[in-house]
Amino acid sequence: MAIDPLSNARSERRWAFAMVGAAMMMLFAIVWASLSPHMNPPSNIENVDPNTLHIAGEFTEDNLGTQVDAKGRVTTRIVTSQFSFAPECVVVPQDMQVTFRFVSPDVIHGLLVVGTNINTMVVPGYVSQVHTMFDKPGDMLMPCHEFCGLGHSQMVAHVRVVPIADFKPDENGRVACAEH
Amino acid sequence: MGYVLTTFFIMGFGYFVAESALRQPLPAPRLAWLGFILGIVGTVMVVATVLTGHASVMFTFYPPLTASPIFYLGLVLVVVGSWIWCVLMLVAMMRWKRANPGQPVPLAMYATAANAVLWLWTTIGVAVELLFVVIPAAFGWTQTVDVGLTRTLFSWTLHAIVYFWLIPAYIAFYTIAPQAAGGRLFSDLMARASFILFLLCGLPVGLHHLFMDPEHSTGFKSIQMILTVLVAVPTLLTVFTVTASMETAGRLRGGKGLFGWIGALPWERPMVLATGLSFFMLWFGGFGGLINMSYGMNAMVHNTSWVSAHFHMIFGGSVVIMYFAIAYHIWPSLAGRAAPSVALQRIQLWLWAVGMMVMSMPWHWLGLNGQVRRVAQFDYADPSMSWWTPWMAVSLAGGFVLVVSAALFIWNLVSFHVERSAGVYPAPVKYATALHPDQPVPAALNGFALWNVFVLILMAAAYSYPIAQFFILNPPQAVVHRVDR
Ligand SMILES: [Cu+2]
Ligand SMILES: [Cu+2]
């Protein structure tokens, strides 16, 4: 078998260029996705003190769950702690922008909702914020996805998506699962 | 498992390479034994605390969860043992260079030393996390933990550690497999360049494990995402060089036509078979990895079984199968006799590959459908999860195949020593020579000084602010949660 060092070096160089090119194309696709349809991961660096969040401010018990503010914006606030979500079920409207805000008073948790862009870590000391829109009504599973202790497997919540017609806030702008 | 199996294997293989590739005795073998003993003692401490329920924090620790200090000290001992290994590898290489001035360091040793350098850089993150944050908390000297800081420090280690595990498999791809197949290494320089690229690109990318974390901005996440894309390059270069080396072997054995060389390869040899199976799994594992690192798409799979499937395929599949093949390859020269049954070795490798595929394919699918990780048991009565059951059964069957394969592996090594019928003393291990052995090797690809400077610059760019921000912004701390009492 004849081995020609020059042609070897040439094919090697060609392959190297092709591979760097392929990597650049992937990079381009990812950057485009993050700039154009704003597919960015949750990254608002916003602090909250894990030791006092239940006493005062945005995440006290009666502020949790879904709330519509004066401007009609829908925000759902959830506290994740060992080993449950508070509240364990939230109601959100279909086809409307919803902002989820999660905090943890104890250890690291995380969560996701299948088929949506909701996927975030919940790190004590920070507010994790995700904007999303649901296009189908129904009950969706929202399990804790980060090891948070021995009860981790039992830590599950549900998101109930209802058509806008059935999404009826009370006089305080609040909507909760029990009413349905 | 990930820490212990890999660290001990890599240390052992490194010592073997240092003696067999350099043809010189190991410097300070006593120190090597000290490193080994530290590793054993550390492992016993870790296993004891885990089994007695004093360290249910898993291997990424998740502070503010805090385990018994013995658990962390055990890990420190394992790492210190591996640092001894790193120093011995570098000393061995420098001694050889002094004795052979102007000569290129044999590729197997150069790559092993590259891995030692990589590992020293890699462990800085976790060592700082353990020594300055986690262990003080475990002893009760501090009551709070900056969780963002610990996650960031751990991410420093988290990606590169995988390359530390992977490089021995690549050493086998480049320096052992072509020889076992009866061919030559296609390009020595390309191989060196790949190992250097692993060193450069493997480190400043750890934030890609924190894409879904709230404590980092999109800016630094995307910088590290860009560097992560480059990580694919050395693997793609390896695919080319190793395939070309194998093609050379196939053609030397009379293979004709575009694909005829594949059939002409000596697949009955375990090293060749393992390389083929490893490459096959590399496609699936690599594809999964490309999805994971894709910044936006990561939201689809983060912390689902998809990720478990990805690293089982890449590490448990592609890498560990090469560990098996390496063990089969070097054991005859350690035991002083030939393998009692090469057929059993082949069966073991096949079982491993099939078991790994069967186990992790369902995980890919379930992960896309939201099956989350690190869960002991699911509520299969829940209608949204009940359809997972048959898939999990398939996956479990794959797991059983892996257990059988692992047992067979142990038997295959034991049988070298118990079956007296074993054959004659085999020839010492040889490493593949390059197609063009006289090609000059530039000094830069014969040492690491220049590359260490580059690593320093890249790490400073990628990690200085992400770490410094915790001291500038002073985020609220979390209270320590003990799991050991
Ligand atoms: Cu959990
Ligand atoms: Cu990684």
XYZ file of C-alpha atoms and ligand atoms in Angstrom:
667
model
C 0.000 0.000 0.000
C 1.381 3.366 -0.963
C 1.178 6.020 1.694
C 1.654 9.553 0.535
C 2.433 11.872 3.437
C 1.361 14.963 1.490
C -2.095 13.665 0.629
C -2.505 12.487 4.223
C -1.732 15.926 5.556
C -4.123 17.414 3.016
C -7.094 15.199 3.919
C -6.361 15.761 7.581
C -6.399 19.524 7.139
C -9.603 19.378 5.104
C -11.311 17.366 7.826
C -10.135 19.784 10.510
C -11.583 22.754 8.577
C -14.850 20.911 7.974
C -15.197 20.110 11.665
C -14.430 23.628 12.831
C -16.976 24.782 10.247
C -19.585 22.367 11.605
C -18.966 23.617 15.136
C -19.374 27.215 13.929
C -22.703 26.351 12.303
C -24.021 24.851 15.528
C -22.849 27.917 17.379
C -24.618 30.162 14.905
C -27.879 28.213 15.332
C -27.701 28.485 19.115
C -26.856 32.180 19.115
C -29.641 32.869 16.618
C -32.131 31.003 18.828
C -31.098 33.014 21.849
C -31.252 36.399 20.105
C -34.221 36.062 17.799
C -36.964 34.076 19.613
C -35.271 34.933 22.961
C -34.630 31.373 23.981
C -32.518 32.291 26.976
C -32.148 30.405 30.212
C -33.526 31.984 33.406
C -30.814 34.402 34.536
C -32.181 37.348 36.484
C -29.776 37.770 39.331
C -32.268 38.794 41.987
C -31.623 38.191 45.673
C -33.969 37.282 48.475
C -33.013 36.315 52.030
C -33.970 32.655 52.530
C -34.269 33.144 56.296
C -36.844 35.940 56.266
C -38.800 35.428 53.064
C -41.725 33.781 54.905
C -42.030 36.653 57.408
C -42.332 39.704 55.207
C -42.520 40.746 51.585
C -43.511 39.135 48.353
C -43.389 35.490 49.448
C -45.451 35.463 52.644
C -48.127 32.793 52.768
C -51.101 34.796 51.493
C -49.137 36.122 48.526
C -48.426 32.651 47.135
C -50.157 31.143 44.123
C -51.480 32.967 41.067
C -52.314 36.659 41.202
C -53.425 39.112 38.508
C -52.219 42.661 39.151
C -53.937 45.963 38.297
C -52.382 45.997 34.839
C -53.673 42.479 34.120
C -50.270 40.783 34.392
C -50.386 37.209 35.698
C -47.750 36.192 38.248
C -47.495 32.845 40.016
C -45.382 32.714 43.186
C -44.266 29.394 44.616
C -42.076 28.506 47.597
C -40.194 25.229 47.248
C -39.015 23.676 50.497
C -38.198 20.249 51.928
C -40.318 18.384 50.695
C -43.250 20.205 49.169
C -44.311 23.080 46.988
C -46.422 25.884 48.450
C -49.004 25.840 46.996
C -48.996 22.278 45.650
C -51.360 23.246 42.845
C -51.563 26.503 40.899
C -54.060 27.726 38.286
C -52.880 29.614 35.217
C -54.723 30.922 32.139
C -54.229 29.438 28.684
C -52.710 31.609 25.893
C -51.598 34.375 28.245
C -48.128 35.419 29.344
C -47.505 34.031 32.837
C -44.518 34.887 35.046
C -43.431 32.248 37.532
C -41.359 33.281 40.529
C -39.799 30.579 42.723
C -37.851 30.859 45.966
C -36.414 28.395 48.468
C -36.088 29.010 52.215
C -33.899 25.965 52.858
C -31.881 23.974 50.303
C -31.486 23.706 46.531
C -34.522 22.541 44.584
C -35.432 22.630 40.929
C -38.441 21.990 38.770
C -39.737 21.586 35.260
C -43.029 21.369 33.406
C -42.964 19.024 30.427
C -43.485 20.556 26.999
C -42.852 24.104 28.186
C -39.772 26.253 28.722
C -40.284 26.018 32.492
C -37.108 24.496 33.836
C -35.091 26.179 36.526
C -33.020 25.594 39.580
C -34.265 27.164 42.796
C -31.228 28.260 44.779
C -31.609 29.653 48.303
C -30.719 33.344 48.177
C -32.176 33.928 44.717
C -35.495 34.426 42.978
C -35.805 32.178 39.917
C -38.053 33.754 37.328
C -39.469 32.154 34.172
C -41.881 33.671 31.637
C -44.055 31.279 29.716
C -47.288 30.740 27.853
C -49.399 27.550 27.894
C -51.154 26.592 24.681
C -53.271 23.652 25.953
C -55.622 23.356 28.914
C -55.132 20.538 31.420
C -53.279 19.408 34.525
C -49.505 19.367 34.150
C -46.936 17.743 36.370
C -44.302 19.938 38.045
C -41.893 17.654 39.944
C -38.840 18.769 41.922
C -35.872 17.793 39.757
C -32.940 18.427 42.048
C -31.886 16.232 44.945
C -32.989 18.085 48.077
C -32.885 15.330 50.688
C -34.444 11.954 51.346
C -38.001 13.120 50.636
C -37.072 14.410 47.192
C -39.037 11.718 45.327
C -42.290 12.795 46.974
C -41.942 16.435 45.994
C -44.442 17.042 43.193
C -46.772 19.922 42.272
C -49.365 20.460 39.552
C -50.034 23.342 37.200
C -53.682 23.585 36.139
C -54.067 25.386 32.814
C -57.628 26.640 32.236
C -59.163 28.425 29.225
C -59.284 32.203 29.685
C -63.094 32.058 30.042
C -62.714 29.865 33.150
C -59.907 31.943 34.647
C -61.798 34.103 37.156
C -59.724 36.081 39.668
C -61.433 37.092 42.954
C -61.594 40.702 44.215
C -57.895 40.502 45.233
C -56.904 39.284 41.786
C -56.201 35.796 43.119
C -56.966 32.400 41.596
C -56.452 29.148 43.471
C -56.933 25.442 42.766
C -59.484 24.776 45.507
C -62.143 26.835 43.734
C -62.229 24.431 40.796
C -18.615 4.981 41.529
C -17.710 7.725 39.122
C -14.932 9.027 41.359
C -13.526 5.810 42.688
C -13.466 3.500 39.679
C -12.050 6.203 37.435
C -9.426 7.599 39.789
C -7.978 4.195 40.626
C -8.093 3.011 37.029
C -6.450 6.170 35.728
C -3.695 6.068 38.333
C -2.947 2.425 37.588
C -2.969 2.880 33.836
C -0.784 5.987 34.153
C 1.856 4.108 36.136
C 1.745 1.332 33.558
C 2.204 3.789 30.674
C 5.022 5.603 32.459
C 6.966 2.353 32.771
C 6.091 0.691 29.480
C 6.098 3.655 27.087
C 9.127 5.408 28.552
C 11.016 2.150 29.265
C 12.318 3.527 32.532
C 11.396 2.709 36.124
C 8.805 4.832 37.857
C 10.261 7.633 39.980
C 9.560 7.138 43.707
C 7.345 4.027 43.640
C 6.912 4.404 47.421
C 5.114 7.692 46.883
C 2.911 5.949 44.330
C 1.952 3.383 46.972
C 1.299 6.185 49.442
C -1.105 7.746 46.930
C -2.810 4.386 46.501
C -3.212 3.885 50.249
C -4.580 7.412 50.699
C -7.101 6.604 47.990
C -8.147 3.359 49.688
C -8.473 4.956 53.124
C -10.442 7.845 51.630
C -12.760 5.469 49.795
C -13.434 3.487 52.976
C -14.297 6.712 54.827
C -16.663 7.796 52.062
C -18.369 4.420 51.688
C -18.756 3.976 55.445
C -20.453 7.349 55.912
C -22.715 6.843 52.904
C -23.782 3.331 53.909
C -24.499 4.315 57.494
C -26.734 7.135 56.320
C -24.486 9.981 57.473
C -23.794 11.320 54.009
C -26.974 11.312 51.929
C -25.861 14.307 49.905
C -24.783 12.469 46.730
C -21.556 13.206 44.939
C -22.230 16.798 44.051
C -22.872 17.548 47.761
C -25.647 20.114 47.243
C -24.688 22.524 49.997
C -26.365 23.757 52.222
C -27.083 20.034 52.701
C -24.192 19.043 54.939
C -22.949 15.538 55.693
C -20.563 14.087 58.231
C -17.089 15.674 57.923
C -15.609 12.182 57.523
C -17.312 11.918 54.142
C -15.665 15.076 52.813
C -12.286 14.268 54.353
C -12.431 10.871 52.627
C -12.961 12.593 49.304
C -10.059 14.930 50.028
C -7.805 11.926 50.661
C -8.779 10.364 47.321
C -7.994 13.637 45.562
C -4.685 14.078 47.399
C -3.746 10.527 46.390
C -4.455 11.437 42.780
C -2.356 14.606 43.095
C 0.616 12.435 44.036
C -0.049 10.531 40.835
C -0.101 13.774 38.818
C 3.261 14.884 40.183
C 4.822 11.469 39.531
C 3.571 11.511 35.937
C 5.092 14.930 35.302
C 8.375 13.981 36.994
C 8.562 10.779 34.929
C 8.053 12.747 31.731
C 10.650 15.369 32.639
C 13.222 12.732 33.561
C 12.731 11.042 30.239
C 13.074 14.344 28.404
C 16.320 15.081 30.193
C 17.658 11.639 29.296
C 16.500 11.960 25.663
C 17.065 15.598 24.706
C 15.389 16.748 21.510
C 13.309 13.575 21.233
C 9.499 13.672 21.209
C 7.945 12.185 24.346
C 6.093 8.970 23.353
C 2.490 9.878 22.591
C 0.950 7.642 25.280
C 3.054 9.351 27.937
C 2.481 12.831 26.548
C -1.266 12.264 26.695
C -1.049 10.810 30.212
C 0.905 13.860 31.337
C -1.683 16.098 29.640
C -4.310 14.341 31.727
C -2.268 14.927 34.886
C -2.029 18.656 34.070
C -5.752 18.762 33.310
C -6.568 17.049 36.593
C -4.459 19.457 38.651
C -6.382 22.377 37.113
C -9.701 20.564 37.418
C -9.492 19.787 41.110
C -8.821 23.408 42.114
C -12.550 24.226 42.021
C -13.810 21.374 44.180
C -10.793 21.591 46.506
C -11.494 25.273 47.229
C -15.193 24.494 47.707
C -14.475 21.662 50.149
C -11.659 23.277 52.108
C -13.040 26.794 52.466
C -16.814 26.335 52.522
C -18.093 22.790 52.922
C -15.697 21.262 55.448
C -15.822 24.264 57.827
C -19.615 23.934 57.712
C -19.433 20.171 58.282
C -17.348 20.675 61.419
C -19.830 23.286 62.601
C -17.345 26.170 62.436
C -19.642 28.095 60.105
C -23.432 28.154 60.164
C -24.193 29.469 56.691
C -23.165 28.756 53.112
C -23.083 30.934 50.000
C -24.880 28.465 47.751
C -24.214 30.304 44.497
C -20.490 30.344 45.243
C -20.354 26.627 46.021
C -22.260 25.787 42.847
C -19.914 27.918 40.783
C -16.782 26.417 42.317
C -18.113 22.922 41.765
C -18.924 23.732 38.142
C -15.202 24.563 37.660
C -14.509 20.871 38.281
C -17.661 19.373 36.869
C -16.971 19.364 33.160
C -13.218 18.834 33.156
C -13.508 15.869 35.530
C -15.314 14.048 32.729
C -12.373 14.664 30.415
C -10.046 13.335 33.082
C -12.093 10.120 32.895
C -12.288 10.171 29.104
C -8.649 10.757 28.177
C -7.466 7.194 29.007
C -10.012 5.904 26.492
C -8.619 8.322 23.918
C -5.077 7.210 24.734
C -6.194 3.684 23.870
C -7.879 4.903 20.660
C -4.695 6.599 19.495
C -1.863 4.465 20.786
C -3.190 0.947 21.407
C -6.122 0.269 19.071
C -4.256 0.946 15.777
C -1.457 -1.389 16.923
C -3.963 -4.071 17.988
C -5.649 -3.822 14.592
C -2.336 -4.306 12.811
C -2.022 -0.727 11.560
C -0.302 2.513 12.321
C -1.304 5.752 13.937
C -2.410 8.033 11.120
C -1.014 11.221 12.612
C 1.001 11.745 15.759
C 0.741 15.545 15.596
C -3.040 15.531 15.248
C -3.219 13.283 18.307
C -1.086 15.673 20.355
C -3.151 18.612 19.171
C -6.355 16.846 20.253
C -5.072 16.219 23.768
C -4.003 19.864 24.049
C -7.451 20.967 22.860
C -9.032 18.841 25.590
C -6.839 20.604 28.111
C -7.756 24.052 26.770
C -11.472 23.572 26.078
C -12.348 21.150 28.861
C -11.876 23.666 31.672
C -13.475 27.069 30.984
C -16.907 25.583 30.216
C -18.286 24.402 33.571
C -21.022 27.059 33.685
C -22.881 25.036 31.059
C -23.985 22.902 33.989
C -25.543 26.014 35.519
C -27.520 27.272 32.513
C -30.727 26.898 34.526
C -29.309 28.596 37.631
C -30.461 32.017 38.814
C -27.075 33.230 40.110
C -25.374 33.815 36.750
C -26.126 36.256 33.957
C -26.838 35.309 30.375
C -23.530 36.975 29.401
C -21.157 34.603 31.145
C -23.433 31.674 30.412
C -23.143 32.387 26.713
C -19.360 32.933 26.811
C -18.928 29.488 28.296
C -21.503 28.081 25.882
C -19.347 29.288 22.969
C -16.277 27.610 24.454
C -18.346 24.461 24.986
C -19.092 24.255 21.270
C -15.333 24.127 20.655
C -15.096 21.080 22.915
C -16.705 19.068 20.124
C -13.685 19.753 17.873
C -11.045 17.494 19.494
C -13.520 14.612 19.587
C -14.341 15.100 15.916
C -10.605 15.199 15.119
C -10.193 11.958 17.044
C -12.978 10.315 15.070
C -11.064 11.135 11.895
C -7.575 10.138 13.007
C -8.671 6.904 14.652
C -10.914 5.913 11.750
C -8.078 6.665 9.327
C -5.676 4.606 11.437
C -8.139 1.724 11.407
C -8.571 2.087 7.667
C -4.811 1.807 7.263
C -4.930 -1.392 9.298
C -7.828 -2.799 7.283
C -6.106 -2.055 3.978
C -2.805 -3.533 5.163
C -4.818 -6.697 5.896
C -6.138 -6.780 2.345
C -9.434 -4.882 2.677
C -10.525 -3.333 -0.639
C -13.031 -0.731 -1.770
C -14.647 2.133 0.059
C -15.820 0.062 3.057
C -14.078 -3.284 2.522
C -11.415 -2.370 5.080
C -14.002 -2.457 7.863
C -14.689 -6.159 7.324
C -10.983 -6.876 7.068
C -10.274 -5.596 10.581
C -9.461 -8.226 13.229
C -12.718 -7.858 15.174
C -11.950 -10.992 17.169
C -9.376 -8.971 19.140
C -11.006 -7.402 22.213
C -9.254 -4.042 21.783
C -10.519 -3.665 18.211
C -14.014 -4.824 19.136
C -14.154 -2.436 22.102
C -13.017 0.480 19.933
C -15.798 -0.259 17.443
C -18.476 -0.544 20.143
C -17.142 2.553 21.868
C -17.350 4.605 18.654
C -20.880 3.371 18.074
C -22.000 4.583 21.508
C -20.038 7.803 21.056
C -22.464 8.858 18.317
C -25.492 8.628 20.591
C -23.740 10.045 23.619
C -22.202 12.843 21.582
C -25.520 13.776 20.026
C -27.157 13.928 23.457
C -24.320 16.131 24.640
C -24.789 18.582 21.769
C -28.421 19.032 22.832
C -27.439 19.534 26.460
C -24.943 22.263 25.726
C -27.327 24.115 23.429
C -28.114 26.885 25.862
C -31.763 27.406 24.881
C -32.537 23.738 24.261
C -31.066 22.853 27.627
C -34.393 23.895 29.219
C -35.968 20.890 27.518
C -33.672 18.349 29.155
C -31.976 19.901 32.198
C -32.067 17.489 35.162
C -34.122 14.900 33.314
C -33.268 11.295 32.555
C -32.013 12.563 29.194
C -28.895 13.810 30.957
C -28.453 10.531 32.831
C -28.798 8.736 29.505
C -26.208 11.031 27.931
C -23.495 10.436 30.491
C -24.205 6.732 30.852
C -23.765 6.419 27.104
C -20.592 8.514 26.927
C -18.942 7.547 30.167
C -20.479 4.206 31.138
C -20.539 3.146 27.495
C -17.785 4.631 25.340
C -15.249 5.204 28.114
C -15.705 2.283 30.503
C -15.737 -0.256 27.680
C -12.285 1.035 26.772
C -11.207 0.649 30.421
C -12.207 -3.015 30.099
C -10.293 -3.397 26.859
C -7.228 -1.689 28.339
C -7.364 -4.038 31.325
C -7.512 -7.049 28.981
C -4.674 -5.577 26.972
C -2.233 -4.970 29.797
C -3.187 -7.847 32.111
C -1.146 -10.497 30.270
C 2.044 -8.548 30.862
C 1.097 -7.963 34.513
C 0.082 -11.567 35.160
C 2.842 -13.017 33.033
C 0.564 -15.238 30.984
C -1.844 -15.106 28.089
C -5.618 -14.736 28.480
C -7.338 -18.048 29.299
C -10.329 -17.155 27.100
C -10.489 -14.307 24.633
C -13.997 -15.440 23.674
C -15.271 -14.685 27.177
C -13.680 -11.233 26.943
C -15.557 -10.598 23.704
C -18.841 -11.779 25.216
C -18.283 -9.483 28.192
C -17.702 -6.464 25.915
C -20.787 -7.224 23.827
C -22.950 -7.667 26.928
C -21.729 -4.328 28.233
C -22.512 -2.453 25.027
C -25.924 -4.063 24.570
C -26.816 -3.599 28.237
C -25.813 0.053 28.140
C -27.859 0.737 25.006
C -30.933 -1.056 26.363
C -30.673 0.710 29.695
C -30.142 4.264 28.466
C -32.292 4.451 25.325
C -35.574 4.506 27.324
C -34.085 7.207 29.552
C -33.561 9.469 26.544
C -37.211 9.129 25.644
C -38.578 9.447 29.181
C -36.291 12.390 29.838
C -37.766 14.267 26.900
C -41.142 13.542 28.461
C -40.176 15.044 31.763
C -38.897 12.149 33.825
C -36.710 13.872 36.392
C -33.369 12.739 37.763
C -32.155 11.578 41.150
C -35.494 10.128 42.166
C -35.710 6.931 44.196
C -39.209 6.016 43.107
C -42.016 7.445 41.045
C -45.713 7.474 41.791
C -46.729 5.200 38.943
C -50.391 5.503 39.948
C -50.294 9.088 38.714
C -51.788 8.981 35.191
C -49.088 11.277 33.817
C -46.408 8.817 34.924
C -48.060 5.403 34.623
C -47.066 4.977 30.968
C -43.415 5.127 32.005
C -43.632 1.664 33.607
C -42.914 -0.543 30.553
C -40.027 1.726 29.514
C -38.544 1.483 32.985
C -38.865 -2.301 32.792
C -36.826 -2.312 29.568
C -34.243 -0.085 31.162
C -34.073 -2.360 34.211
C -33.475 -5.369 31.951
C -30.527 -3.490 30.439
C -29.251 -2.898 33.964
C -29.306 -6.635 34.700
C -27.290 -7.320 31.550
C -24.718 -4.791 32.797
C -24.478 -6.528 36.171
C -23.821 -9.865 34.444
C -21.215 -8.211 32.239
C -19.469 -6.586 35.210
C -19.321 -9.935 37.039
C -17.928 -11.582 33.919
C -15.274 -8.857 33.689
C -14.075 -9.615 37.210
C -14.015 -13.328 36.415
C -12.046 -12.679 33.224
C -9.315 -10.958 35.243
C -9.369 -13.482 38.075
C -9.104 -16.335 35.598
C -5.647 -15.122 34.554
C -4.496 -16.160 37.994
C -6.536 -19.273 38.760
C -6.644 -21.156 35.466
C -3.340 -22.973 35.308
C -3.912 -23.888 31.675
C -3.130 -20.321 30.653
C -0.687 -19.929 27.784
C 2.872 -18.722 27.475
C 4.342 -15.439 28.628
C 3.173 -12.899 26.063
C 5.203 -10.136 24.478
C 5.255 -6.813 26.354
C 2.673 -4.209 25.378
C 3.618 -2.207 22.285
C 2.258 1.185 21.358
C 1.245 2.162 17.846
C 3.883 3.924 15.797
C 2.956 6.788 13.532
C 2.630 6.380 9.768
C 5.346 9.008 9.385
C 7.490 8.561 12.470
C 10.143 11.045 11.380
C 7.743 13.974 11.268
C 9.334 16.608 13.539
C 7.341 17.431 16.694
C 7.323 21.139 17.569
C 8.532 21.899 21.087
C 5.094 23.298 21.969
C 3.569 19.844 21.398
C 6.235 18.176 23.507
C 5.581 20.074 26.742
C 2.875 22.023 28.564
C 4.393 25.352 29.617
C 2.770 27.368 26.823
C -0.594 25.639 27.270
C -0.702 26.288 30.982
C -0.455 29.993 30.213
C -3.388 29.677 27.819
C -5.449 27.746 30.374
C -4.754 30.486 32.904
C -5.925 33.193 30.500
C -9.069 31.257 29.509
C -9.976 30.451 33.092
C -9.463 34.062 34.114
C -11.767 35.187 31.318
C -14.410 32.557 31.983
C -14.456 32.393 35.788
C -12.961 35.519 37.369
C -16.131 37.609 37.464
C -18.552 34.691 37.936
C -16.641 33.868 41.138
C -15.814 37.434 42.168
C -19.470 38.494 41.950
C -20.258 36.590 45.140
C -17.795 38.752 47.030
C -18.891 41.975 45.304
C -22.670 41.479 45.568
C -22.608 39.553 48.860
C -25.822 37.579 48.297
C -27.789 36.315 51.319
C -26.459 33.033 52.662
C -28.334 29.816 53.367
C -28.389 28.049 56.719
C -26.540 24.725 56.907
C -28.884 21.683 56.782
C -27.270 18.706 58.441
C -28.154 15.239 57.191
C -25.892 13.288 59.560
C -27.787 13.572 62.813
Cu -36.114 17.688 45.355
Cu -20.087 19.427 31.068
